[in-house]
PDB file of C-alpha atoms in Angstrom:
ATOM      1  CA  UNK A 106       6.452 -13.930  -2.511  1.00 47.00           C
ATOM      2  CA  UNK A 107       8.987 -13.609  -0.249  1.00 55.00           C
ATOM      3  CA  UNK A 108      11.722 -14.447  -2.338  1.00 54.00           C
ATOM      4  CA  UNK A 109      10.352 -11.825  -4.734  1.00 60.00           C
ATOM      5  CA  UNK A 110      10.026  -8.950  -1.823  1.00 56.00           C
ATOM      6  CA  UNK A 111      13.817  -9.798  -1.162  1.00 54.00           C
ATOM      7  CA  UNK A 112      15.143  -9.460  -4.853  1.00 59.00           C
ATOM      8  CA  UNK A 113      13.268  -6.411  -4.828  1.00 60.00           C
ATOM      9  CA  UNK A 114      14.776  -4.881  -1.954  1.00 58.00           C
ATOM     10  CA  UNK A 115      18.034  -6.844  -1.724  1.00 57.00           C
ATOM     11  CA  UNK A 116      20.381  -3.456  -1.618  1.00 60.00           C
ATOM     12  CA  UNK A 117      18.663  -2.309   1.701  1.00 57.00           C
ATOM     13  CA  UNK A 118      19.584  -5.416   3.702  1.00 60.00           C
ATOM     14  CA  UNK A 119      22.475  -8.055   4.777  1.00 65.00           C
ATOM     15  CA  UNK A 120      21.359 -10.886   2.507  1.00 63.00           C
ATOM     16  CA  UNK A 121      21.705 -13.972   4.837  1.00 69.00           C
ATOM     17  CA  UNK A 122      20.326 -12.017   8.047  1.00 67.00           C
ATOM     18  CA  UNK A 123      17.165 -10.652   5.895  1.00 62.00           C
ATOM     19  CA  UNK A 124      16.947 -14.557   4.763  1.00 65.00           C
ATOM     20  CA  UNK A 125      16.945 -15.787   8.463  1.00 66.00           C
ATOM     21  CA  UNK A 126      14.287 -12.943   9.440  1.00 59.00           C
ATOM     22  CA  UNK A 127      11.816 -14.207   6.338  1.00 56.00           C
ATOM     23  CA  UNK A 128      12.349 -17.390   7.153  1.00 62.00           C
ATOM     24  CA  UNK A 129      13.952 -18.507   3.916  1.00 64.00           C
ATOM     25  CA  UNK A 130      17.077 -20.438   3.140  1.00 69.00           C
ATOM     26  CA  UNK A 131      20.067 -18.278   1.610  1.00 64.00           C
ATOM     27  CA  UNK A 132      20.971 -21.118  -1.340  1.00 71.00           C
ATOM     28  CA  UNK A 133      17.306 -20.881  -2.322  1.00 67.00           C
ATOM     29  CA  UNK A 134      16.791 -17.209  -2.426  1.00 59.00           C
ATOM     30  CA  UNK A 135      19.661 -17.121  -5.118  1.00 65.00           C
ATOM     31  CA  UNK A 136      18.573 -20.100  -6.712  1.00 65.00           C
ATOM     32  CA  UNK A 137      15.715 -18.442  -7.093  1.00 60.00           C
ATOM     33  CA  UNK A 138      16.984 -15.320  -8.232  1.00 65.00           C
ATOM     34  CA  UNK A 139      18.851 -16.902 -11.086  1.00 65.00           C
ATOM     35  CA  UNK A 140      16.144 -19.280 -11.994  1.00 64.00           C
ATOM     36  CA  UNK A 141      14.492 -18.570 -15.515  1.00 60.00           C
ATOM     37  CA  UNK A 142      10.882 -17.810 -15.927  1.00 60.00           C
ATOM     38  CA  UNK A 143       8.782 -20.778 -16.839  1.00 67.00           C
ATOM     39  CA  UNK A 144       6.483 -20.069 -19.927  1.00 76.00           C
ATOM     40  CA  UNK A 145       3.468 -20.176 -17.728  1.00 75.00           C
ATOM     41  CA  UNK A 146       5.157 -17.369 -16.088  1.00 75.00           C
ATOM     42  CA  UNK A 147       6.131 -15.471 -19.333  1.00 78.00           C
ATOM     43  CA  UNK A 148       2.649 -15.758 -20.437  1.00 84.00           C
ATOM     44  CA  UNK A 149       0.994 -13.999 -17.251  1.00 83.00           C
ATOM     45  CA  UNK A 150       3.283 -11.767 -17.545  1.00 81.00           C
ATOM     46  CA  UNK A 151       1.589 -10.866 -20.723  1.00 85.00           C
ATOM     47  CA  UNK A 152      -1.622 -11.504 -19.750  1.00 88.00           C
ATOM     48  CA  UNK A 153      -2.019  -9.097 -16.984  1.00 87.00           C
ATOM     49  CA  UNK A 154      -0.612  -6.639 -18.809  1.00 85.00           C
ATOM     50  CA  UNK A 155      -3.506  -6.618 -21.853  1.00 88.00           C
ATOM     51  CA  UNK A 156      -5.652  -7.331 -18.166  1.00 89.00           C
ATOM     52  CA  UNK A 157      -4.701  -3.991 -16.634  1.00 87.00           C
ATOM     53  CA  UNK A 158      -5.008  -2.003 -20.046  1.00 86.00           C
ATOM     54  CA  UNK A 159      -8.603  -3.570 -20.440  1.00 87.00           C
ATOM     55  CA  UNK A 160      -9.343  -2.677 -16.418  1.00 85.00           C
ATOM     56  CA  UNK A 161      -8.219   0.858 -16.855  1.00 83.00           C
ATOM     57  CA  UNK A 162      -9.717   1.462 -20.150  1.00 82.00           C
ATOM     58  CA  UNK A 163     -13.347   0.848 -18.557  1.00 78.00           C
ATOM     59  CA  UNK A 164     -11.942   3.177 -15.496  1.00 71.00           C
ATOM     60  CA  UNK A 165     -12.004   0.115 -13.205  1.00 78.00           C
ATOM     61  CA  UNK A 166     -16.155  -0.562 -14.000  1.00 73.00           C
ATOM     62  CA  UNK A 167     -14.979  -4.173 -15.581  1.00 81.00           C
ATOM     63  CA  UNK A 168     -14.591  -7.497 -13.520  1.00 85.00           C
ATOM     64  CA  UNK A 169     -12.813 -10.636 -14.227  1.00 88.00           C
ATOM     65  CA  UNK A 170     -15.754 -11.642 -16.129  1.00 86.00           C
ATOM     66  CA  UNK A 171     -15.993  -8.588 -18.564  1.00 85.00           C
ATOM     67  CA  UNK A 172     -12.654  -9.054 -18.735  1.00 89.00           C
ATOM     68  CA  UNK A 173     -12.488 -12.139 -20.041  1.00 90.00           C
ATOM     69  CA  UNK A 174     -15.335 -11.882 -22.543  1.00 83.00           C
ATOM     70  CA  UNK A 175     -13.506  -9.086 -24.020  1.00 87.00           C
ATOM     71  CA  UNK A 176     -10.063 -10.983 -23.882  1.00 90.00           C
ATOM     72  CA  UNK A 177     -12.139 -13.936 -26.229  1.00 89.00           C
ATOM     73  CA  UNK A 178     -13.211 -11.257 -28.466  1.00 83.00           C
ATOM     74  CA  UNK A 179      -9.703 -10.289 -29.137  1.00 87.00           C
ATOM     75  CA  UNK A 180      -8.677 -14.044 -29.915  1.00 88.00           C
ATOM     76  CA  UNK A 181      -7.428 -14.938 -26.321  1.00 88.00           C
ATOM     77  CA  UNK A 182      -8.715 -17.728 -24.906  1.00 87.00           C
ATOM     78  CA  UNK A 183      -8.599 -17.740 -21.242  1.00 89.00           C
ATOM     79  CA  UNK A 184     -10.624 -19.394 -17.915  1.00 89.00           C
ATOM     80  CA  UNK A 185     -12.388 -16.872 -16.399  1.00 90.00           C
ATOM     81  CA  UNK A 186     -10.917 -17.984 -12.557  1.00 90.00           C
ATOM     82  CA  UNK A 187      -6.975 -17.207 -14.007  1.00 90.00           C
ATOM     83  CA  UNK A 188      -8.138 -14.339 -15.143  1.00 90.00           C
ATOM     84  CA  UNK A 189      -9.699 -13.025 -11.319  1.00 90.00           C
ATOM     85  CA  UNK A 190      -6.654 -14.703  -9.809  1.00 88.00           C
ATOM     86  CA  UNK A 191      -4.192 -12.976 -12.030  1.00 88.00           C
ATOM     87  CA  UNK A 192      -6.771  -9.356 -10.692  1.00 87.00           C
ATOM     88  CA  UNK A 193      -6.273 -10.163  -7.217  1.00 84.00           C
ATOM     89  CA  UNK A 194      -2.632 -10.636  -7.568  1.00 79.00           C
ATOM     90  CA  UNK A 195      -2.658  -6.924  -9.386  1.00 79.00           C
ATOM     91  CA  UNK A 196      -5.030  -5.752  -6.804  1.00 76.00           C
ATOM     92  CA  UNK A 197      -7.359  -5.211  -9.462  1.00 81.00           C
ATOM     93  CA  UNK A 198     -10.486  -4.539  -8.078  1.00 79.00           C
ATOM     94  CA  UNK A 199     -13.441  -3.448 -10.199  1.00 76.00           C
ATOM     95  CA  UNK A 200     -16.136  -0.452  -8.709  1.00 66.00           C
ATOM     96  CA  UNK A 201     -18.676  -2.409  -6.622  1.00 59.00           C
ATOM     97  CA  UNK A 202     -17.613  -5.723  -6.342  1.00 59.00           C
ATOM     98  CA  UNK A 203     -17.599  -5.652  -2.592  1.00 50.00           C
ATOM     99  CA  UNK A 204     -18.588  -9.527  -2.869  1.00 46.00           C
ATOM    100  CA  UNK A 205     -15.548 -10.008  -3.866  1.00 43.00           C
ATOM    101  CA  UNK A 206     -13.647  -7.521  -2.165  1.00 42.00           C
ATOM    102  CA  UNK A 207     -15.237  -9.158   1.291  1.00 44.00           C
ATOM    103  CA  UNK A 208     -14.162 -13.123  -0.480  1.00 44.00           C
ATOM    104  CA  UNK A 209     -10.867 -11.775  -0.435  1.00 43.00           C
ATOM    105  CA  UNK A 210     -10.354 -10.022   2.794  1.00 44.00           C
ATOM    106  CA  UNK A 211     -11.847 -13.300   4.344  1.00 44.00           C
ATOM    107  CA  UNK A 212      -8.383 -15.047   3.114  1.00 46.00           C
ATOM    108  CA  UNK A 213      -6.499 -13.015   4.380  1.00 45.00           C
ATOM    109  CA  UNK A 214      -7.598 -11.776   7.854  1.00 44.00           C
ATOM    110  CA  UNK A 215      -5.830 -14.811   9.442  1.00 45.00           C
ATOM    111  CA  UNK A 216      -3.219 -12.990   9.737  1.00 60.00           C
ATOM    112  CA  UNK A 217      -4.946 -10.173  11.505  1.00 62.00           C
ATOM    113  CA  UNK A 218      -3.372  -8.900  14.656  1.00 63.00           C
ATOM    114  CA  UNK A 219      -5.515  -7.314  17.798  1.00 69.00           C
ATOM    115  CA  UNK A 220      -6.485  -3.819  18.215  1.00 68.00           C
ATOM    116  CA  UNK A 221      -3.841  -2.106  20.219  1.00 62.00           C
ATOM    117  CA  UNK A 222      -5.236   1.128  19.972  1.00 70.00           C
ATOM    118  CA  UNK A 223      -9.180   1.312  19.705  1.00 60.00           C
ATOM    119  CA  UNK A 224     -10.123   4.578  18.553  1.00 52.00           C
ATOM    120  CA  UNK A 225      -7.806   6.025  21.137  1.00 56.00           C
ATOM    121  CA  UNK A 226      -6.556   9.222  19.268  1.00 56.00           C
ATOM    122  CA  UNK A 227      -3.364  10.191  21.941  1.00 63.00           C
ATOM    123  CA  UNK A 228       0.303   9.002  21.208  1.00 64.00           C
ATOM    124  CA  UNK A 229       2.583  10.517  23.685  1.00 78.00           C
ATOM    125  CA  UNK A 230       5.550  10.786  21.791  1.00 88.00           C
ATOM    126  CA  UNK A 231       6.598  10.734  18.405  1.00 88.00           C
ATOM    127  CA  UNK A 232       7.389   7.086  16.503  1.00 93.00           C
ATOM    128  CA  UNK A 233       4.724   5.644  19.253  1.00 93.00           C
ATOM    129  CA  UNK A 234       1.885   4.676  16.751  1.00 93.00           C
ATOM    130  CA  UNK A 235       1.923   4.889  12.604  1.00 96.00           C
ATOM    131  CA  UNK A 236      -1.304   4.247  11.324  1.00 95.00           C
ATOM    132  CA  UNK A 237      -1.308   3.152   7.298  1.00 95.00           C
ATOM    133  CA  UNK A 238      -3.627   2.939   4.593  1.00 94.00           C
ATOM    134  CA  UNK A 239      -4.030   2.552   0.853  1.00 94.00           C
ATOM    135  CA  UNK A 240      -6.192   5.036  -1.122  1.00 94.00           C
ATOM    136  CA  UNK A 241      -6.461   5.417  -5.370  1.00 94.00           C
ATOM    137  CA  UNK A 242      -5.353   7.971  -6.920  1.00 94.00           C
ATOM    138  CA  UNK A 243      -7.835   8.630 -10.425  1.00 94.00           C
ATOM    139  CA  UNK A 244      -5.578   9.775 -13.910  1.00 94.00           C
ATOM    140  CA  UNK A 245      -6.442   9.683 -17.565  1.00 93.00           C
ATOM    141  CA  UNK A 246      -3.668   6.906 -17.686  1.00 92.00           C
ATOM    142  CA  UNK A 247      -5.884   4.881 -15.196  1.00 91.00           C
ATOM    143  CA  UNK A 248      -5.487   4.443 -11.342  1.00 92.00           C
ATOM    144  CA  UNK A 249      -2.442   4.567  -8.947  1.00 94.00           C
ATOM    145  CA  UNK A 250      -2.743   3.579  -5.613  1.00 95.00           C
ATOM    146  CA  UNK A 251      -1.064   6.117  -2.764  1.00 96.00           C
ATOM    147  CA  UNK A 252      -0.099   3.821   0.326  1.00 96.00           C
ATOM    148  CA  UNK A 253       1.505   6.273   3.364  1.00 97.00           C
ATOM    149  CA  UNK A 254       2.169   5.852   7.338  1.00 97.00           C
ATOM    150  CA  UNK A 255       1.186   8.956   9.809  1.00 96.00           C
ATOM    151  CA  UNK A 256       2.919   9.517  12.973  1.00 95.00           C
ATOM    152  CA  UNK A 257      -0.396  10.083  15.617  1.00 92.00           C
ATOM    153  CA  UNK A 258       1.674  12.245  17.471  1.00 92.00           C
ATOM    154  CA  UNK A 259       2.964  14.752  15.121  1.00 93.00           C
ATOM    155  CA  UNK A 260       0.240  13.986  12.445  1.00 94.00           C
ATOM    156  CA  UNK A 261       3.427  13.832  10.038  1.00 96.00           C
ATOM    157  CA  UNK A 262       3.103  11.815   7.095  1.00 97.00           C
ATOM    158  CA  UNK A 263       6.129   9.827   7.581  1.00 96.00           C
ATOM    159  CA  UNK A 264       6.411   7.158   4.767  1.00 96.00           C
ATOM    160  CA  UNK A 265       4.663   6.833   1.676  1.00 96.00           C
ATOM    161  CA  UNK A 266       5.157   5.295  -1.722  1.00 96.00           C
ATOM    162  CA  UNK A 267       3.300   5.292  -4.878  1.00 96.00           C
ATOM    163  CA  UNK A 268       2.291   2.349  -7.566  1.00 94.00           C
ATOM    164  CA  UNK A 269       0.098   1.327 -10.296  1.00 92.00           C
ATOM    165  CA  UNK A 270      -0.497  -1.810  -8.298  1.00 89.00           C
ATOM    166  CA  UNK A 271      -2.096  -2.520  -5.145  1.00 89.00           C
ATOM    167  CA  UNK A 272       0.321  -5.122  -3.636  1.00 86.00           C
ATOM    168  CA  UNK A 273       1.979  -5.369  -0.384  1.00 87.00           C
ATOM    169  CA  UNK A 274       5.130  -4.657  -1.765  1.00 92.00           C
ATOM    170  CA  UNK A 275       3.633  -0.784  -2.032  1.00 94.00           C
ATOM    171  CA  UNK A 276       2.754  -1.244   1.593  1.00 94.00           C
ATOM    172  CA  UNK A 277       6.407  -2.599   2.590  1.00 94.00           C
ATOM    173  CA  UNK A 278       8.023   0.737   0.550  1.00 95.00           C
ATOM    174  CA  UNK A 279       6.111   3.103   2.087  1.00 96.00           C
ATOM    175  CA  UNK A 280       6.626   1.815   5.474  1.00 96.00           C
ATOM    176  CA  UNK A 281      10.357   1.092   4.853  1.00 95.00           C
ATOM    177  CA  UNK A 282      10.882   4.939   3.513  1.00 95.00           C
ATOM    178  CA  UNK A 283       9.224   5.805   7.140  1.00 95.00           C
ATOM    179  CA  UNK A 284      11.361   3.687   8.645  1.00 96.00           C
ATOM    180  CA  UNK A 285      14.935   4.855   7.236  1.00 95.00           C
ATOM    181  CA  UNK A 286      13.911   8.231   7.700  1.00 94.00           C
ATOM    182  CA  UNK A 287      12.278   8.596  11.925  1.00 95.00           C
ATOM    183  CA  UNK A 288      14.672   5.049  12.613  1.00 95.00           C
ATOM    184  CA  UNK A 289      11.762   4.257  15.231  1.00 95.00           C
ATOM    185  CA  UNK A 290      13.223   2.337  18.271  1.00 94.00           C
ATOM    186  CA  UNK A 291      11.398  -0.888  18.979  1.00 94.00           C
ATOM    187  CA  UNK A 292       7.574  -1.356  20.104  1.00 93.00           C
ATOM    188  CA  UNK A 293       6.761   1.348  17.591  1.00 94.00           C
ATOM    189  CA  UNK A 294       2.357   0.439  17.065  1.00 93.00           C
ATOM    190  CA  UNK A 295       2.039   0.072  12.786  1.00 94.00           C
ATOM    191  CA  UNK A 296      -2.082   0.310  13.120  1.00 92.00           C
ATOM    192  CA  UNK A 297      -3.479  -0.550   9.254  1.00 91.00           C
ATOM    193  CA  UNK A 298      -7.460  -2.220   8.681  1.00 88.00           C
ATOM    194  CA  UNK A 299      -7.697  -5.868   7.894  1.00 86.00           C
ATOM    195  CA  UNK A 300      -6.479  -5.294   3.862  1.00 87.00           C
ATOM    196  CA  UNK A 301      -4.242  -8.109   2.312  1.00 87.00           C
ATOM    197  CA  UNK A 302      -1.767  -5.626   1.803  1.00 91.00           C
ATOM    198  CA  UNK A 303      -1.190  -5.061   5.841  1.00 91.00           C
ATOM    199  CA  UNK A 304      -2.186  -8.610   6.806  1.00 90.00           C
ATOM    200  CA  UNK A 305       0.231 -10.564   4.850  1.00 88.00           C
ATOM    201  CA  UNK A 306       2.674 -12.845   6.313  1.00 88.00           C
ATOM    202  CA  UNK A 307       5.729 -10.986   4.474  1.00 89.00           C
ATOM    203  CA  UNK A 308       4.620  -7.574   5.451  1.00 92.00           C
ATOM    204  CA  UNK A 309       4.219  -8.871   9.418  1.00 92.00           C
ATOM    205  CA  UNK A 310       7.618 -10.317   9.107  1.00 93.00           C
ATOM    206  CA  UNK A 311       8.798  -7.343   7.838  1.00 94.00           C
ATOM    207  CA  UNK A 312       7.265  -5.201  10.728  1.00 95.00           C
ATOM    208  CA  UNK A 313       8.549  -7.814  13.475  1.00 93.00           C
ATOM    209  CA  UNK A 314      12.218  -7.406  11.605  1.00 94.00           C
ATOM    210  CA  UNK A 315      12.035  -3.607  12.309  1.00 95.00           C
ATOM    211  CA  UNK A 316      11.018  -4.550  16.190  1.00 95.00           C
ATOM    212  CA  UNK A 317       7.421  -3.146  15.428  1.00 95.00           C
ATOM    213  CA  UNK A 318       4.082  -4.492  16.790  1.00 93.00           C
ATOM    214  CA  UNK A 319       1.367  -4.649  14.303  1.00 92.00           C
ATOM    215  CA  UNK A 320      -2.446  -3.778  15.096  1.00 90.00           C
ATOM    216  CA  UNK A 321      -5.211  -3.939  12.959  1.00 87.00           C
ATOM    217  CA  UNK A 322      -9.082  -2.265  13.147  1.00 81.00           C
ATOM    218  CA  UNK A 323     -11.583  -4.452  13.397  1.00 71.00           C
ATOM    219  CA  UNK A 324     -13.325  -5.817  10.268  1.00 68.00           C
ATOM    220  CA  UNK A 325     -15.147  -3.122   8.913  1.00 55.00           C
ATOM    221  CA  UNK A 326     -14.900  -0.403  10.782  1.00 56.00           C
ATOM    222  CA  UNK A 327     -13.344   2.232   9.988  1.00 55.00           C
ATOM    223  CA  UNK A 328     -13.217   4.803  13.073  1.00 56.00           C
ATOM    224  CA  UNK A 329     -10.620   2.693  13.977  1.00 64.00           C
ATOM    225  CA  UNK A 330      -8.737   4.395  12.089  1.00 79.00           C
ATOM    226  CA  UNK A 331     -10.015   7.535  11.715  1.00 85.00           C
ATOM    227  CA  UNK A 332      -7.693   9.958  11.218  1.00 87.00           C
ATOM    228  CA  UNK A 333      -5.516   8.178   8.436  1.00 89.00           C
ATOM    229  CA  UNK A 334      -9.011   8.728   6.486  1.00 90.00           C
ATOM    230  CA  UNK A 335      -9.384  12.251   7.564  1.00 90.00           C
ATOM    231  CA  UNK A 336      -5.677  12.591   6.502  1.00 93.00           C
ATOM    232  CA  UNK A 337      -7.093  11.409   2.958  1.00 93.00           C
ATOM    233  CA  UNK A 338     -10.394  12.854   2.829  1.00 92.00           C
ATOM    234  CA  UNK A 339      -8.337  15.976   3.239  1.00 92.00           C
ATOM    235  CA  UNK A 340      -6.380  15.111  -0.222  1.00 94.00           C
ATOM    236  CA  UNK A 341      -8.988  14.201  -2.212  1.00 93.00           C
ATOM    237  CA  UNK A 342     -10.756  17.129  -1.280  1.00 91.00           C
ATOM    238  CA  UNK A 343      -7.691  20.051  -1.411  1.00 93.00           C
ATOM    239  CA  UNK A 344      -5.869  18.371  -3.804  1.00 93.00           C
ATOM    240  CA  UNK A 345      -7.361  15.144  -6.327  1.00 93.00           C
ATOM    241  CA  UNK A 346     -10.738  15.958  -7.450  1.00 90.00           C
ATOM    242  CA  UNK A 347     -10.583  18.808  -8.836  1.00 86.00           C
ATOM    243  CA  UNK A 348      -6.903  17.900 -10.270  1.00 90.00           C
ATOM    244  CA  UNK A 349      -7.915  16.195 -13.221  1.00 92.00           C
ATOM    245  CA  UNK A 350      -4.501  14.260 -13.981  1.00 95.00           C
ATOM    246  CA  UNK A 351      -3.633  13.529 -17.092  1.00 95.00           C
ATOM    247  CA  UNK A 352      -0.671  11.453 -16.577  1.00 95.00           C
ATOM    248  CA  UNK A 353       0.249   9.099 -14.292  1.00 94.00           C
ATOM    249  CA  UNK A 354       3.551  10.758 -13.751  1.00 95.00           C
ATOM    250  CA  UNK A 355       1.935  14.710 -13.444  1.00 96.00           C
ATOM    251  CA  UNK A 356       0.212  13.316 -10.433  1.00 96.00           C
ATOM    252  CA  UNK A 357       3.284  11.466  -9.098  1.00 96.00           C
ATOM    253  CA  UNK A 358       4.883  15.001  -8.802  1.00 96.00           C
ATOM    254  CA  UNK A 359       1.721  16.839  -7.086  1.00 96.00           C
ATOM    255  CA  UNK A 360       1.470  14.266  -4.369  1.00 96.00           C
ATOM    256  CA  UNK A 361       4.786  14.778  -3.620  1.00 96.00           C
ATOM    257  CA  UNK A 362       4.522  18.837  -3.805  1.00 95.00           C
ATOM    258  CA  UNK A 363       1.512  18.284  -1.807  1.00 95.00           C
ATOM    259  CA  UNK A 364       2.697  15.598   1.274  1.00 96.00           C
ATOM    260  CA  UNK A 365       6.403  16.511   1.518  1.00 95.00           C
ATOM    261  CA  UNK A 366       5.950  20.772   0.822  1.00 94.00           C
ATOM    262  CA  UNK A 367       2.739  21.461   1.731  1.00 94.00           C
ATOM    263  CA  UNK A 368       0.958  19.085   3.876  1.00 94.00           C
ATOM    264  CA  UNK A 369       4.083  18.481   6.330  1.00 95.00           C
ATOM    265  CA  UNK A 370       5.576  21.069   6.025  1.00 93.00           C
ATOM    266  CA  UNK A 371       2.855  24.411   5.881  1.00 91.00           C
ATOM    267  CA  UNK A 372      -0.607  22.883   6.517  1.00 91.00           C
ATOM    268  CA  UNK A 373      -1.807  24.190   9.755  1.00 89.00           C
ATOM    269  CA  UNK A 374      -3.485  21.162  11.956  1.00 87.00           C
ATOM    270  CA  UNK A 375      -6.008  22.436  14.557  1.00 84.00           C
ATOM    271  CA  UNK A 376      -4.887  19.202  16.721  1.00 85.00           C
ATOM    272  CA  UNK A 377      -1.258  20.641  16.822  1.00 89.00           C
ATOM    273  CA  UNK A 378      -2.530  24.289  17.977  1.00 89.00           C
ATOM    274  CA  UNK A 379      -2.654  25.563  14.420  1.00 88.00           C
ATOM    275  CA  UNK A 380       0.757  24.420  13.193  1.00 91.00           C
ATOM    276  CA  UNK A 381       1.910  22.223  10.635  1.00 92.00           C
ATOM    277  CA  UNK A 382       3.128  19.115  11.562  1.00 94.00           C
ATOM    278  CA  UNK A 383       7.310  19.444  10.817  1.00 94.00           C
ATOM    279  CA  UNK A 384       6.876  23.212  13.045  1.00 94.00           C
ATOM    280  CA  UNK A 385       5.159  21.091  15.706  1.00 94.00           C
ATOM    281  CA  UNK A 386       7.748  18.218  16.126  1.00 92.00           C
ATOM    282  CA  UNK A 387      10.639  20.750  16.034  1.00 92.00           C
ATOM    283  CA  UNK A 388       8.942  22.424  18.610  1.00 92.00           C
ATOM    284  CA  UNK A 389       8.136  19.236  20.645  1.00 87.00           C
ATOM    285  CA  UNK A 390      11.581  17.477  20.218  1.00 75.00           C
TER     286      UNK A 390
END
C-alpha cells in the first residue's frame, strides 16, 4: 500500500526522502513500480470492477453475499470471502451492514491516536486544528465519496478531494491539497473518527511527514467531532438532496461551485459574526 500511495503521488515529493519517511527502501519502490501485474492481480482488477457495477446498480442495498450469488448467475465463479475482501478494499459498504462496518473498524483502530481535542470547539489561530471526514455523495451513476479537512478557526474548508472509492488514498489527497495550499507549520491537530481511512499506518505516516499530530474521536461518538458533521449536514441539506445528480461528473462540478464559491467564500457563519469564512480570515490575519 505504501508503495502504491507513492507511485501515485511520486511528482509531489523527493523520491528517496518520501521512501525514508514511509519507511520503504528506494530499490524496492522502483522495483515495484516496474514489476508486472500477476494474473491474480489482473483478474481483481476485473473483478471489482463487474463488483462495483453490481454494488451501484442495487444503490449500495447488496452485500458481498448478494454479490456473489449474482456474480454465479452470470457464470463467475467466485468465494464469497474474496469477494467481501475485494469490498473492503473498494470501501464498498452495503446500507445496514453495521456488523460489518463495526468488524472492520475493529482492525483498524490500532492505529487510533488519543483525543487531543474533546469536544473543545476553540482553535486560537488558524492551521491549529483540521478536523476530516468522509461523507457519500448519491448520483444516478452510483455513489462518490466527498473526503475534506476544516480549519476550526476560520471554519474554512481547506482540503478536499473527491472519488468513487472510499480509500485512504482519498483521505491523503484531500489532506495533501490542504496542505500545499495553508503550508501549516508543525504541531498542526488533523482530528478525524476512528475510520480505516484516517487510522491507517500510511495516512499517519503521511501526517507525521507534514510535522502534524493526529487525534481521533472516540469510538462511536460523534460530538467529537461535531462540527465537521454540521459542516455536512449543511450540504446535504442546501445542496445534495434535493440535487438529484445525474452524473457523476455534474456533481463533481457543484461541489466544487458549492465549497470553493459559495460555502468559503459567501456563506455567512453565525460562529464568525455573520461572515463567511475567507472574509473572516482576511480580516483575522
Amino acid at each position: 500500500m505504501r508503495f502504491q500511495y507513492l507511485a501515485d503521488h511520486e511528482r509531489q515529493y523527493v523520491i528517496r526522502k518520501a521512501c525514508r519517511s514511509l519507511g520503504i527502501s528506494h530499490s524496492g519502490f522502483y522495483a515495484y513500480r516496474t514489476r508486472t501485474p500477476s494474473n491474480r492481480q489482473r483478474e481483481n482488477e476485473l473483478l471489482s470492477g463487474k463488483i462495483r457495477t453490481l454494488f451501484e446498480q442495487h444503490s449500495g442495498r447488496y452485500g458481498a453475499k448478494r454479490i456473489t450469488h449474482c456474480l454465479k448467475d452470470e457464470g463467475i465463479k467466485i468465494n464469497r470471502k474474496r469477494v467481501a475482501k475485494l469490498m473492503r478494499a473498494m470501501g464498498l459498504l452495503a446500507k445496514g451492514a453495521r456488523r460489518a462496518y463495526k468488524n472492520c473498524q475493529r482492525q483498524h483502530t490500532h492505529h487510533a491516536g488519543p483525543n487531543l481535542i474533546q469536544q473543545n470547539g476553540i482553535a486560537i489561530h488558524r492551521n491549529e486544528v483540521w478536523l476530516g471526514d468522509i461523507t457519500s455523495i448519491p448520483t444516478k451513476e452510483g455513489y462518490l465519496y466527498l473526503a475534506a479537512f476544516l480549519d476550526l478557526h476560520t471554519r474554512k474548508i481547506v482540503g478536499w478531494s473527491i472519488s468513487s472509492t472510499m480509500t485512504e488514498r482519498l483521505a491523503a489527497d484531500a489532506f495533501l491539497q490542504g496542505f500545499g495550499r495553508e503550508m501549516p507549520k508543525a504541531g498542526l491537530i488533523v482530528h478525524t473518527d476512528q475510520g480505516s481511512q484516517f487510522t491507517s499506518g500510511a495516512f499517519l505516516m503521511l501526517l507525521r511527514s507534514k510535522g502534524a499530530i493526529p487525534s481521533n474521536s472516540r469510538k462511536g461518538n460523534p460530538y467529537d467531532n461535531a462540527f465537521m458533521e454540521s459542516f455536512y449536514k449543511t450540504l446535504k441539506r442546501e445542496l445534495v438532496h434535493d440535487a438529484g445528480f445525474k452524473t457523476k461528473d455534474e456533481a463533481r462540478k457543484a461541489l466544487f461551485s458549492y465549497i470553493e464559491l459559495y460555502y468559503n467564500s459567501r456563506r455567512i457563519h453565525s460562529a464568525l459574526g455573520y461572515t463567511a469564512p475567507r472574509v473572516y480570515e482576511e480580516l483575522n490575519s
